[in-house]
Coordinates of C-alpha atoms in Angstrom, one line a residue:
M1 CA 30.2 -48.8 7.2
K2 CA 30.0 -44.9 9.0
K3 CA 30.6 -43.5 5.2
I4 CA 27.5 -45.2 4.0
I5 CA 25.4 -44.3 7.0
I6 CA 26.5 -40.4 6.4
L7 CA 26.0 -40.8 2.4
L8 CA 22.3 -42.8 3.3
F9 CA 21.4 -39.5 5.7
I10 CA 22.6 -36.6 3.0
L11 CA 20.6 -37.9 0.8
Y12 CA 17.8 -38.0 2.6
F13 CA 18.1 -34.0 4.1
S14 CA 18.7 -33.5 0.2
F15 CA 15.2 -35.0 -1.0
I16 CA 13.1 -33.6 2.8
N17 CA 14.3 -30.1 1.2
I18 CA 12.6 -30.3 -2.1
T19 CA 10.8 -28.6 -3.0
Y20 CA 8.0 -27.9 -6.0
A21 CA 7.3 -24.7 -6.9
Y22 CA 5.9 -23.4 -9.8
E23 CA 8.4 -22.5 -12.4
E24 CA 5.9 -20.7 -14.5
S25 CA 3.0 -18.5 -12.7
I26 CA -0.5 -17.7 -14.9
L27 CA -0.8 -14.4 -13.4
D28 CA 1.6 -11.4 -12.3
V29 CA 1.1 -11.0 -8.5
T30 CA 3.2 -7.8 -8.7
R31 CA 0.2 -6.2 -11.6
M32 CA -2.6 -7.3 -9.9
D33 CA -5.0 -5.3 -7.9
I34 CA -8.2 -6.3 -5.6
T35 CA -10.8 -6.2 -8.7
S36 CA -8.5 -8.8 -10.9
I37 CA -7.5 -10.8 -7.8
Q38 CA -11.1 -11.3 -7.0
K39 CA -11.7 -12.6 -10.9
A40 CA -8.6 -14.9 -10.6
I41 CA -10.0 -16.6 -7.4
D42 CA -13.5 -16.4 -9.2
K43 CA -11.8 -18.5 -12.5
G44 CA -9.6 -20.6 -10.4
Y45 CA -6.3 -19.7 -11.1
L46 CA -5.9 -19.1 -7.7
T47 CA -7.1 -19.7 -3.9
Y48 CA -6.6 -17.2 -1.2
E49 CA -4.1 -19.6 0.4
K50 CA -2.2 -19.4 -3.1
L51 CA -2.3 -16.0 -3.4
I52 CA -0.9 -14.9 0.6
K53 CA 2.4 -17.8 -0.4
L54 CA 2.8 -15.4 -3.4
Y55 CA 3.1 -12.6 -1.5
L56 CA 4.7 -14.0 1.3
D57 CA 7.5 -15.3 -0.5
R58 CA 8.0 -11.8 -1.4
I59 CA 8.4 -11.1 1.9
D60 CA 10.6 -13.8 1.8
E61 CA 12.7 -12.6 -0.9
Y62 CA 13.1 -9.0 -0.3
E63 CA 12.3 -7.7 2.8
K64 CA 16.0 -8.1 3.8
K65 CA 16.6 -5.4 1.3
Y66 CA 13.3 -3.2 2.0
N67 CA 13.0 -2.9 6.1
A68 CA 9.5 -1.9 5.2
L69 CA 7.6 -4.3 7.9
I70 CA 7.9 -4.6 11.9
S71 CA 5.6 -7.5 12.2
V72 CA 3.8 -10.9 10.0
N73 CA 0.6 -12.3 10.9
E74 CA 2.1 -15.7 11.7
D75 CA -1.4 -17.5 11.4
I76 CA -2.1 -15.8 7.7
I77 CA -2.0 -18.9 5.7
E78 CA -4.6 -20.9 7.7
E79 CA -6.5 -17.3 7.7
A80 CA -6.3 -18.0 4.0
I81 CA -7.1 -21.8 4.1
E82 CA -10.4 -21.1 5.7
C83 CA -11.2 -18.3 3.3
D84 CA -10.8 -21.0 0.9
K85 CA -13.8 -22.5 3.2
E86 CA -16.0 -20.3 3.6
Y87 CA -15.6 -19.3 0.1
K88 CA -16.3 -22.2 -1.3
K89 CA -19.7 -22.9 0.6
N90 CA -21.1 -20.0 0.7
G91 CA -18.9 -17.6 -1.8
R92 CA -17.9 -13.7 -1.3
D93 CA -20.5 -11.0 -0.1
N94 CA -18.1 -7.9 -0.7
I95 CA -14.9 -7.1 -3.0
L96 CA -12.5 -7.1 0.1
F97 CA -13.2 -10.7 1.1
C98 CA -9.8 -12.6 2.3
I99 CA -7.8 -9.5 0.4
P100 CA -4.6 -9.2 2.2
I101 CA -3.5 -5.7 4.2
I102 CA -0.8 -3.7 5.8
I103 CA -1.4 -1.7 8.5
K104 CA 0.9 0.7 9.5
D105 CA 2.3 0.0 13.1
N106 CA 0.6 3.3 15.1
I107 CA -2.5 1.5 14.3
D108 CA -4.6 -0.8 16.6
C109 CA -5.1 -4.6 15.5
K110 CA -5.7 -7.4 18.4
G111 CA -3.0 -10.0 18.1
F112 CA 0.0 -7.4 17.0
P113 CA 1.6 -5.5 19.3
T114 CA 1.4 -1.5 18.3
T115 CA 4.8 0.0 18.6
G116 CA 5.0 3.1 17.1
G117 CA 8.0 2.0 15.6
T118 CA 9.8 1.3 18.7
K119 CA 11.5 -1.2 20.2
A120 CA 9.7 0.3 23.6
L121 CA 6.4 -0.9 22.8
K122 CA 7.7 -3.8 21.2
D123 CA 5.3 -5.8 24.2
S124 CA 2.1 -3.3 23.9
Y125 CA -0.5 -5.2 22.7
P126 CA -4.0 -3.2 22.3
N127 CA -7.2 -4.8 24.1
E128 CA -9.3 -4.4 21.3
N129 CA -9.2 -3.5 17.4
S130 CA -9.1 0.5 16.1
E131 CA -12.3 1.4 15.1
I132 CA -10.6 1.4 11.4
V133 CA -9.4 -1.7 11.5
E134 CA -12.7 -3.1 13.2
N135 CA -14.4 -1.6 9.7
L136 CA -11.8 -3.5 7.6
I137 CA -12.1 -7.2 9.8
K138 CA -16.1 -6.4 8.6
S139 CA -15.4 -6.5 4.8
S140 CA -13.3 -9.9 6.1
V141 CA -9.7 -8.3 4.8
L142 CA -7.2 -10.7 6.2
I143 CA -4.3 -8.3 8.0
L144 CA -1.0 -9.5 6.6
G145 CA 1.1 -7.4 9.1
K146 CA 1.8 -4.1 10.5
A147 CA 4.4 -1.7 8.6
N148 CA 7.5 -0.2 9.1
M149 CA 7.6 4.2 10.0
S150 CA 9.4 6.9 11.1
E151 CA 9.5 6.3 15.0
F152 CA 6.0 7.9 16.5
A153 CA 5.5 9.4 13.0
F154 CA 8.0 12.1 13.7
S155 CA 9.7 12.2 10.5
A156 CA 8.5 13.6 6.9
R157 CA 11.9 13.2 5.5
D158 CA 12.7 8.8 6.6
S159 CA 10.9 6.2 7.9
R160 CA 13.7 5.8 10.3
S161 CA 12.8 3.5 13.4
S162 CA 14.5 1.7 16.4
Y163 CA 13.5 -1.5 13.7
G164 CA 15.6 0.1 11.4
S165 CA 15.8 2.4 8.0
V166 CA 13.0 1.2 5.4
K167 CA 14.3 1.7 1.8
N168 CA 12.9 3.3 -0.9
A169 CA 11.2 0.8 -4.0
Y170 CA 12.6 0.9 -6.8
N171 CA 16.4 2.0 -4.7
I172 CA 17.2 1.5 -1.8
E173 CA 19.7 3.8 -1.6
Y174 CA 17.3 6.5 -1.9
T175 CA 14.8 7.6 1.4
P176 CA 10.5 6.3 1.0
Y177 CA 10.2 9.5 2.8
G178 CA 7.6 9.5 5.6
S179 CA 6.2 8.5 8.2
S180 CA 4.2 6.0 6.2
G181 CA 7.3 4.3 4.4
G182 CA 7.2 1.2 5.3
S183 CA 3.1 1.0 4.1
A184 CA 3.9 2.5 0.9
V185 CA 7.0 -0.2 -0.1
S186 CA 5.1 -3.0 0.8
V187 CA 2.1 -2.7 -1.4
A188 CA 5.1 -1.2 -4.3
A189 CA 6.9 -4.2 -3.8
S190 CA 3.8 -6.0 -4.0
Y191 CA 4.3 -7.6 -0.3
S192 CA 0.1 -6.8 -0.5
P193 CA -2.4 -5.0 -3.0
I194 CA -2.8 -2.0 -0.7
S195 CA -2.2 -0.7 2.8
I196 CA -3.0 1.7 5.4
G197 CA -1.2 4.8 6.5
T198 CA -1.3 8.0 8.4
D199 CA -0.7 11.7 7.5
T200 CA -0.2 14.8 9.8
N201 CA 1.2 16.8 7.5
S202 CA 2.6 15.0 3.8
S203 CA 2.6 11.3 5.9
I204 CA 0.6 9.4 3.3
R205 CA 1.2 10.6 -0.1
L206 CA 4.8 11.7 0.1
P207 CA 5.7 7.9 0.6
A208 CA 2.9 7.2 -1.9
S209 CA 4.5 9.7 -4.2
A210 CA 7.9 8.4 -3.1
A211 CA 7.0 4.6 -4.2
N212 CA 4.5 5.5 -7.9
L213 CA 0.8 5.1 -6.0
V214 CA -1.6 6.6 -5.2
G215 CA -2.2 7.5 -1.6
L216 CA -5.3 9.7 -0.3
R217 CA -5.5 12.3 3.1
P218 CA -9.1 12.1 3.3
T219 CA -10.9 15.1 4.9
H220 CA -10.3 15.7 8.7
G221 CA -12.4 13.6 10.8
L222 CA -13.7 11.6 8.5
L223 CA -12.4 8.3 9.6
S224 CA -12.2 7.3 13.4
S225 CA -8.8 8.6 15.4
K226 CA -9.7 5.8 18.3
G227 CA -6.4 3.4 18.5
I228 CA -3.7 5.4 16.3
I229 CA -1.1 6.7 18.9
A230 CA -1.4 10.3 18.3
Y231 CA 1.2 13.2 17.1
D232 CA -1.1 16.1 16.5
I233 CA -4.4 15.2 17.1
T234 CA -5.6 18.7 14.9
R235 CA -3.9 17.3 12.5
D236 CA -3.5 13.4 12.2
T237 CA -5.7 11.0 10.0
A238 CA -5.4 7.5 8.5
G239 CA -5.6 6.6 4.8
P240 CA -5.5 4.3 2.0
I241 CA -2.4 3.4 -0.2
T242 CA -2.7 1.7 -2.9
K243 CA -1.4 0.9 -7.0
N244 CA -4.4 2.1 -8.6
V245 CA -7.6 4.9 -7.9
R246 CA -10.1 2.3 -7.8
D247 CA -8.3 0.1 -4.9
N248 CA -8.1 3.6 -3.3
A249 CA -12.0 3.9 -3.5
I250 CA -12.5 0.4 -2.6
L251 CA -10.1 0.9 0.6
L252 CA -11.9 4.1 1.6
T253 CA -15.3 2.4 1.9
S254 CA -14.9 -0.1 4.1
L255 CA -12.8 2.3 6.4
V256 CA -15.8 4.5 6.2
G257 CA -18.0 2.6 6.8
N258 CA -21.1 4.9 6.6
G259 CA -22.9 3.0 3.7
I260 CA -21.2 5.6 0.6
D261 CA -19.4 3.4 -2.0
Y262 CA -16.3 5.4 -3.1
T263 CA -17.1 3.8 -6.7
D264 CA -19.8 4.7 -7.7
Y265 CA -17.8 8.3 -8.7
L266 CA -15.1 6.8 -10.7
K267 CA -15.9 7.9 -14.4
I268 CA -13.5 7.4 -18.0
D269 CA -14.7 10.9 -18.6
G270 CA -14.1 12.3 -15.1
L271 CA -12.4 15.6 -16.5
K272 CA -14.6 16.6 -19.0
D273 CA -15.7 20.2 -18.1
K274 CA -14.0 20.0 -14.8
K275 CA -12.4 23.7 -13.3
I276 CA -8.9 22.8 -12.3
G277 CA -6.4 25.4 -10.3
I278 CA -2.1 25.5 -10.4
I279 CA -0.8 27.7 -8.0
D280 CA 2.2 29.2 -9.7
D281 CA 3.6 29.7 -5.8
F282 CA 4.2 25.7 -5.8
L283 CA 6.2 25.2 -8.9
K284 CA 8.8 28.1 -7.8
G285 CA 12.1 26.5 -7.5
S286 CA 11.1 23.0 -8.9
N287 CA 13.2 20.4 -10.3
K288 CA 12.9 20.4 -13.9
E289 CA 13.0 17.1 -14.7
I290 CA 9.5 17.4 -12.2
K291 CA 8.4 20.4 -13.4
E292 CA 7.9 18.3 -17.4
L293 CA 6.4 15.3 -15.6
F294 CA 3.5 17.7 -14.2
D295 CA 3.4 20.2 -17.1
N296 CA 3.2 17.3 -19.5
S297 CA 0.5 15.9 -17.0
I298 CA -1.3 19.2 -16.8
E299 CA -1.2 18.8 -20.4
K300 CA -2.9 15.6 -21.0
I301 CA -6.3 16.4 -18.3
E302 CA -6.7 19.7 -20.4
D303 CA -7.1 17.7 -23.8
E304 CA -9.3 16.1 -21.7
G305 CA -12.1 19.0 -21.5
A306 CA -10.7 20.6 -18.2
E307 CA -10.3 24.1 -17.9
I308 CA -6.9 25.2 -16.1
I309 CA -6.9 28.4 -14.1
Y310 CA -3.6 29.1 -12.6
I311 CA -3.6 31.0 -9.5
S312 CA -0.7 33.8 -8.1
N313 CA 0.5 34.9 -5.0
F314 CA -1.7 32.2 -3.4
Y315 CA 1.0 31.2 -0.7
T316 CA 1.2 34.6 1.0
D317 CA 3.7 35.2 4.3
T318 CA -0.1 35.6 6.6
V319 CA -1.0 31.8 4.7
K320 CA 2.2 31.0 5.7
N321 CA 1.1 31.7 9.8
Y322 CA -1.9 30.4 8.6
N323 CA -0.4 26.9 8.0
S324 CA 2.3 27.3 11.5
S325 CA -1.0 27.0 13.8
T326 CA -0.8 23.8 15.5
I327 CA 0.1 22.6 18.0
Y328 CA 2.3 19.9 17.0
G329 CA 3.5 17.0 18.7
R330 CA 2.6 19.3 22.1
S331 CA -0.4 16.9 22.5
M332 CA 1.3 13.5 22.0
S333 CA 2.3 13.1 25.6
Y334 CA -1.4 13.8 27.2
E335 CA -2.9 11.5 24.3
F336 CA -0.4 8.7 24.5
N337 CA -1.2 8.7 28.5
Q338 CA -5.1 7.7 27.0
Y339 CA -4.3 5.4 24.8
I340 CA -1.8 3.6 26.5
L341 CA -4.3 2.2 29.2
N342 CA -6.1 0.1 26.9
T343 CA -2.9 -2.2 26.2
S344 CA -0.7 -4.5 27.7
S345 CA 1.7 -2.5 28.0
K346 CA 4.4 -2.1 30.9
I347 CA 4.9 1.3 30.1
K348 CA 1.9 3.3 31.2
S349 CA 2.5 6.8 31.1
F350 CA 4.5 8.9 28.0
D351 CA 6.8 9.5 31.2
Q352 CA 8.0 6.1 31.7
L353 CA 7.9 5.6 28.3
V354 CA 11.0 8.3 28.1
N355 CA 12.4 6.5 31.0
N356 CA 12.6 3.5 29.4
G357 CA 14.6 4.1 26.4
G358 CA 14.3 1.7 23.6
Y359 CA 13.5 4.6 21.3
I360 CA 15.9 6.8 18.8
Q361 CA 13.8 10.1 18.6
A362 CA 14.3 12.5 21.2
L363 CA 11.3 12.3 22.9
S364 CA 12.4 14.1 26.3
G365 CA 11.1 17.6 25.2
Y366 CA 7.5 16.2 24.7
N367 CA 6.9 15.1 27.8
V368 CA 5.8 18.4 29.1
Y369 CA 2.4 18.6 28.8
G370 CA 1.3 15.2 29.8
N371 CA -1.5 15.7 32.1
E372 CA -2.9 18.9 30.0
N373 CA -5.8 18.5 27.3
L374 CA -4.2 21.0 24.5
L375 CA -7.5 21.2 23.1
L376 CA -9.2 23.0 26.3
T377 CA -6.7 25.6 26.7
N378 CA -6.7 29.4 24.7
D379 CA -3.5 28.5 22.9
Y380 CA -5.2 25.8 21.4
K381 CA -8.5 27.7 20.5
E382 CA -6.1 30.8 19.1
K383 CA -5.1 28.1 16.4
E384 CA -8.5 27.6 15.6
I385 CA -9.7 30.6 15.0
L386 CA -6.3 31.1 12.4
K387 CA -6.7 27.2 10.7
N388 CA -10.5 28.3 10.0
K389 CA -9.0 31.8 8.2
Y390 CA -7.2 29.5 5.8
K391 CA -10.2 27.5 5.1
E392 CA -12.1 30.4 4.4
Y393 CA -9.1 31.4 2.3
V394 CA -9.4 28.7 -0.1
L395 CA -12.3 28.2 0.0
K396 CA -12.9 31.7 -1.2
I397 CA -10.4 31.8 -3.7
M398 CA -12.3 28.6 -5.1
N399 CA -15.2 29.8 -4.8
E400 CA -14.3 33.2 -6.9
K401 CA -12.6 31.0 -9.8
K402 CA -15.8 28.6 -10.1
L403 CA -12.5 25.9 -9.3
D404 CA -13.5 22.3 -8.7
V405 CA -9.9 20.8 -7.2
I406 CA -6.8 22.1 -7.1
V407 CA -3.9 20.4 -8.4
Y408 CA 0.1 20.8 -7.9
P409 CA 3.4 18.9 -7.9
S410 CA 3.4 16.6 -3.9
T411 CA 6.9 17.7 -4.1
I412 CA 9.5 19.7 -6.4
S413 CA 12.7 18.6 -5.4
E414 CA 14.5 15.1 -6.5
V415 CA 14.2 12.2 -4.2
L416 CA 16.9 12.4 -0.9
K417 CA 19.2 9.6 -0.6
L418 CA 19.4 8.0 2.7
N419 CA 22.4 9.8 3.6
E420 CA 21.1 13.4 2.6
V421 CA 18.1 13.0 5.2
F422 CA 20.0 14.7 8.0
Y423 CA 21.2 17.5 6.4
K424 CA 19.2 18.4 3.2
S425 CA 15.4 19.1 3.6
V426 CA 12.5 17.5 0.9
I427 CA 10.6 20.8 -0.8
N428 CA 7.3 19.8 0.1
N429 CA 4.3 20.9 -1.2
S430 CA 2.1 18.5 0.5
Y431 CA 1.6 19.9 3.9
K432 CA 1.0 23.5 2.8
V433 CA -3.1 23.0 2.1
A434 CA -4.3 19.9 3.5
P435 CA -2.7 19.6 6.8
P436 CA -3.8 22.8 8.1
T437 CA -7.3 23.3 6.3
G438 CA -8.5 19.6 6.9
F439 CA -9.2 19.4 3.6
P440 CA -9.1 16.0 0.9
A441 CA -5.9 15.4 -0.9
I442 CA -5.0 12.3 -3.1
T443 CA -1.6 12.0 -4.7
I444 CA -2.0 10.3 -7.8
P445 CA 1.7 9.1 -9.9
M446 CA 3.0 11.4 -13.1
G447 CA 6.2 9.1 -13.9
F448 CA 9.8 8.7 -13.2
D449 CA 12.9 10.7 -13.6
S450 CA 16.3 10.0 -15.4
N451 CA 17.8 8.3 -12.2
G452 CA 14.1 5.7 -12.5
L453 CA 12.8 7.3 -9.6
P454 CA 8.9 8.0 -9.2
Y455 CA 6.9 11.8 -8.2
G456 CA 3.5 12.4 -8.3
F457 CA 1.2 15.3 -8.4
E458 CA -1.6 16.3 -5.7
I459 CA -5.4 16.9 -6.2
L460 CA -6.7 19.0 -3.3
A461 CA -10.9 19.4 -3.0
R462 CA -13.2 21.2 -0.5
P463 CA -13.9 19.5 2.6
N464 CA -15.8 16.1 2.2
N465 CA -15.5 16.0 -1.6
E466 CA -13.6 13.0 -1.8
N467 CA -15.8 11.5 -4.6
L468 CA -14.5 14.4 -6.9
L469 CA -11.3 13.8 -6.1
Y470 CA -11.9 10.1 -7.2
E471 CA -14.1 11.3 -10.5
I472 CA -10.7 13.3 -11.5
G473 CA -7.6 10.5 -10.3
Y474 CA -9.7 7.9 -12.0
A475 CA -10.3 9.7 -15.4
Y476 CA -6.8 11.2 -15.3
E477 CA -5.5 6.8 -14.7
Q478 CA -7.5 5.9 -17.9
I479 CA -5.2 8.0 -19.9
E480 CA -1.7 8.2 -18.3
Y481 CA -1.2 5.0 -16.1
N482 CA 2.4 5.5 -14.5
Y483 CA 2.7 2.4 -12.6
V484 CA 6.0 -0.1 -12.8
N485 CA 7.0 -2.4 -10.9
P486 CA 10.2 -1.5 -9.4
N487 CA 11.5 -4.8 -11.1
S488 CA 15.1 -3.6 -10.9
V489 CA 14.9 -4.2 -7.0
S490 CA 12.1 -6.5 -6.6
P491 CA 11.0 -8.3 -9.7
N492 CA 8.4 -10.8 -10.1
L493 CA 9.7 -14.6 -8.8
Y494 CA 7.8 -16.3 -11.6
K495 CA 8.2 -16.6 -15.6
I496 CA 5.1 -15.1 -16.6
N497 CA 3.2 -16.1 -20.1
E498 CA 3.2 -12.7 -21.4
D499 CA 1.1 -14.3 -24.2
N500 CA -1.8 -14.6 -21.9
N501 CA -1.3 -11.8 -19.9
E502 CA -2.0 -9.4 -23.3
L503 CA -4.8 -11.6 -24.7
M504 CA -6.5 -11.0 -21.2
I505 CA -5.9 -6.6 -21.3
L506 CA -7.1 -6.5 -24.9
Y507 CA -10.2 -8.4 -24.3
E508 CA -10.9 -6.3 -21.6
K509 CA -9.8 -3.3 -23.7
N510 CA -12.8 -4.3 -26.4
I511 CA -15.4 -5.9 -24.3
G512 CA -15.4 -4.9 -20.7
I513 CA -15.4 -0.9 -20.9
D514 CA -17.6 -1.4 -23.9
N515 CA -20.2 -3.5 -21.9
K516 CA -19.6 -0.5 -19.1
L517 CA -18.3 -3.3 -16.6
D518 CA -16.7 -0.8 -14.8
K519 CA -16.9 -2.5 -11.4
E520 CA -16.4 -6.1 -12.5
T521 CA -13.6 -5.0 -14.9
N522 CA -10.2 -5.3 -13.4
Q523 CA -8.6 -1.9 -13.4
Y524 CA -5.6 -3.2 -14.2
F525 CA -7.2 -3.7 -17.9
L526 CA -8.8 -0.3 -17.8
Y527 CA -5.7 1.6 -18.5
Y528 CA -5.7 0.7 -22.1
K529 CA -8.0 2.9 -23.7
N530 CA -10.4 1.3 -26.6
N531 CA -11.4 3.8 -29.4
D532 CA -10.8 1.5 -32.5
S533 CA -12.6 -2.1 -31.3
N534 CA -15.2 -3.3 -33.6
D535 CA -18.0 -5.8 -33.5
K536 CA -15.5 -8.8 -35.7
I537 CA -12.5 -7.8 -33.2
R538 CA -14.7 -8.7 -29.8
L539 CA -15.8 -11.7 -31.6
E540 CA -12.7 -12.9 -32.4
L541 CA -11.1 -11.7 -28.9
I542 CA -14.2 -13.8 -27.4
N543 CA -13.4 -16.8 -29.0
K544 CA -9.6 -16.2 -28.3
Y545 CA -10.0 -15.1 -24.8
L546 CA -12.9 -18.8 -24.6
E547 CA -9.9 -20.9 -25.7
L548 CA -7.0 -19.2 -23.4
E549 CA -9.4 -19.5 -20.3
K550 CA -9.8 -23.4 -20.6
D551 CA -6.1 -23.7 -21.2
L552 CA -5.6 -21.8 -18.1
I553 CA -7.6 -23.9 -15.9
L554 CA -6.6 -27.1 -17.5
N555 CA -2.7 -25.7 -17.4
N556 CA -3.6 -25.0 -13.3
Q557 CA -4.8 -28.2 -13.2
L558 CA -1.9 -30.2 -14.6
K559 CA 0.2 -27.8 -12.7
E560 CA -1.7 -29.7 -9.0
K561 CA -1.1 -33.1 -10.3
K562 CA 2.7 -32.5 -10.6
I563 CA 2.6 -30.7 -7.4
I564 CA 0.8 -33.8 -6.1
I565 CA 2.7 -36.7 -7.9
G566 CA 6.0 -35.0 -6.9
K567 CA 5.3 -35.4 -3.4
I568 CA 4.6 -38.9 -3.7
I569 CA 7.5 -39.4 -5.5
Q570 CA 9.4 -37.4 -2.3
I571 CA 7.5 -39.6 0.3
I572 CA 8.8 -43.2 -1.8
I573 CA 12.3 -41.7 -1.7
V574 CA 12.4 -40.4 1.4
S575 CA 10.8 -43.9 3.2
T576 CA 12.8 -45.8 1.1
I577 CA 16.0 -43.7 2.1
I578 CA 14.8 -44.2 6.0
L579 CA 14.3 -48.3 5.1
L580 CA 17.6 -48.6 4.0
S581 CA 19.3 -46.8 6.8
C582 CA 17.5 -48.9 9.2
I583 CA 18.4 -51.6 7.6
V584 CA 22.0 -50.9 7.1
I585 CA 22.2 -50.0 10.9
L586 CA 20.8 -53.3 11.9
I587 CA 23.4 -55.2 9.7
N588 CA 25.7 -53.2 11.3
L589 CA 24.7 -54.1 14.9
K590 CA 24.6 -57.7 13.9
H591 CA 27.8 -57.5 12.8
K592 CA 29.3 -56.1 15.7
K593 CA 27.7 -58.9 18.2
V594 CA 28.9 -61.6 15.6
K595 CA 32.4 -60.3 16.2
H596 CA 32.3 -59.9 19.9

């Protein structure tokens, strides 16, 4: 009798753990951007709830490899369900409506602790959102989680915190660089389509380069720094990290919140007649493969009608001295003392933080200026003079040569292995111009080396010329889109019907561009440049696409029905097992009574 009961319970627990997951998915979430997600929602292929579950599936599957996150929103599915209700009732008022995003964990989001990558602050909840997160919430984004980072944003070589090291998206033996490594890897691994990082010297652009992404350091001061744990307030800025330029422009539009729509500047012919400067000094000592990737990119840029102008003897000893004119992390303790008062943290000063422990970086050396606002000192004022001289120097060169932008590889040395970051340096161009001058810069993917590791080139513009960065970066993407999902580490979890995807690509390629539907057209599809479309091809594709659309929606409905039927069968089976178990137990009890 005991054996029968045990067998019934085994069957019971086997059946209650059955999951009716899709073996085949209509759309590949690893390829999707903001626009294609919203288009899929509109067409009924997805709901916001399903979208979030797809991203959570990837987090569950791959986070043990990457260690890219510190916290995940436990209420995100309920929030997505509310999004579906709101969408069904009132529609969508902006492109970012209910798009999930991951935020670097030195940026305040109510409901999440802001740890700065240290366990000493694991219970430090902000009293209010940072200003940039408040702007995102106005756009109705969903905060999916907080990203791991190099502790207190100290390191550009890696993203190592007291929560462990983030691994490179394309090969977990390599560094993702820092300090926004978790933000970059989260997007590359398709935990979310977009993320926010912070950049002091290279901390958005270098991780974006190593994750095959687009990363923008905006003009210093364009975005509010309120509610962000500071390292060097004279250089720190938040910025967007995305898979393509369109998403980056969409995200910056929301972050700034000043009425400018940066997607208005996305032009397919944005390279035509542009004058682009190349700094010779930033190419010296280049890794051979990186140099080849860069030369290939410049050749394509030139083919699209841009004029290339080389700049010699740019990074002189005097300029290096300008670049070193920073207070570095000396302002950190004072700024922390102001910041921490607006949190629930039991730690209320930098001195208490140092004495508390729970961190891996050497903090004691920074605990010197806790009561001194360095922005009011003569030392800061002297450094500002040098900073302004650097600005004038760069502007003079750009004006004399009539340059629109300056371009250079983000780094000229190969990506380091994680065990190399302690004794090798990355030869990094990202810190040399944009951070000390405050000019905006964006990194764009330019391809992979023979080890399968990605690299990017950087475009730098005059202050408040983010529109020009997007125009040029977008135009380059149309001729050379280099995003590839890191399939060797984190492949798509579902089988995709590639015929459907290819047909949809052809549809957009032949119709979308010619009808100038840039804002409504999925950026992914626009990577396929069209030169040979004609009316007959368009008509054939329209008909095929309409047939496909019906099939996809029907397929979706059938799968929904299968899931419902499966759950009904599951309930019947489980109920039957419970009933049988009760009968067996009752018979057993009756048998015992008769025996007595």
